[in-house]
Amino acid sequence: MTDAANRCRLVLVTPDIADPGELGAIVADALRGGDVASVIIPQHGLDDKSFQRRCEALVPVVQAAGAAALVAGDTRVAGRVRADGLHLETGSEAMGEAVARHAPALIVGGGNARERHAALAIGEAQPDYLMFGSVSGDIKPEPHPKNLALAEWWADMIEIPCVLMGGTSIAFVEAMAATGAEFIAFGKAVFAEPTEAPRLVAEINAVLDEKAPRFSS
């Protein structure tokens, strides 16, 4: 296995499974499959108390595996559960406020920028990363073509790392990594069949080891 630090790395988006303990076990199994840089925990429509219970179950599991646990959307929950960071699908103003308030104590990133101007505006806030695509945007097998193009443009022009959201199939890992994105993210593609998650994480890493461009140090 090659050094994952010098090539595109995997980000996981947790599924909507009601029982926190069951979800924690599924995520722990997935993380045993190979290198994962971070895990984004979306709220998936839960009320705040239920979301906090979900995060309380997941954050220690993610951190024990050496990945960063990123809570989506709720800054208060992120603080209460001692998460590593915040994932915010917001515009430039809200991102700037979050960076000013929470960085560098927490990783702050996200964005879901849909065109270049919005991406650059969010980038001016100096988040830790910018994401192209939404954590709930994996509705087709392939990543959205616009997100592929934006990630390639951004990776070639801007130093802030980017995350490219994938679709419901891992068949496009090589094409996603070829954009130069520092990270690629998958949710349903990995977790649709939970028992398959470790194998799929291993397969994604094998493709990245073999095919992903190497970054200069």
XYZ file of C-alpha atoms in Angstrom, residues 63 68-70 75 78-79 81-86 97-109 126 128:
28
model
C -11.711 9.276 16.347
C -11.669 13.313 11.888
C -15.295 13.428 13.017
C -17.149 16.318 11.366
C -22.207 24.007 16.049
C -20.236 19.653 17.608
C -18.959 21.293 20.782
C -19.688 15.826 21.585
C -16.089 17.041 21.168
C -16.115 16.609 17.416
C -13.052 17.508 15.376
C -14.910 19.861 13.106
C -17.972 21.323 11.447
C -18.678 33.702 10.699
C -18.084 30.026 11.481
C -14.386 30.241 10.637
C -13.974 33.363 12.760
C -15.768 31.784 15.719
C -14.567 28.191 15.662
C -11.237 27.925 13.807
C -8.584 26.801 14.442
C -9.971 24.889 17.418
C -12.285 23.055 15.018
C -11.953 22.075 11.378
C -14.465 24.234 9.485
C -15.399 23.479 5.897
C -10.499 30.607 4.381
C -10.223 24.280 5.890
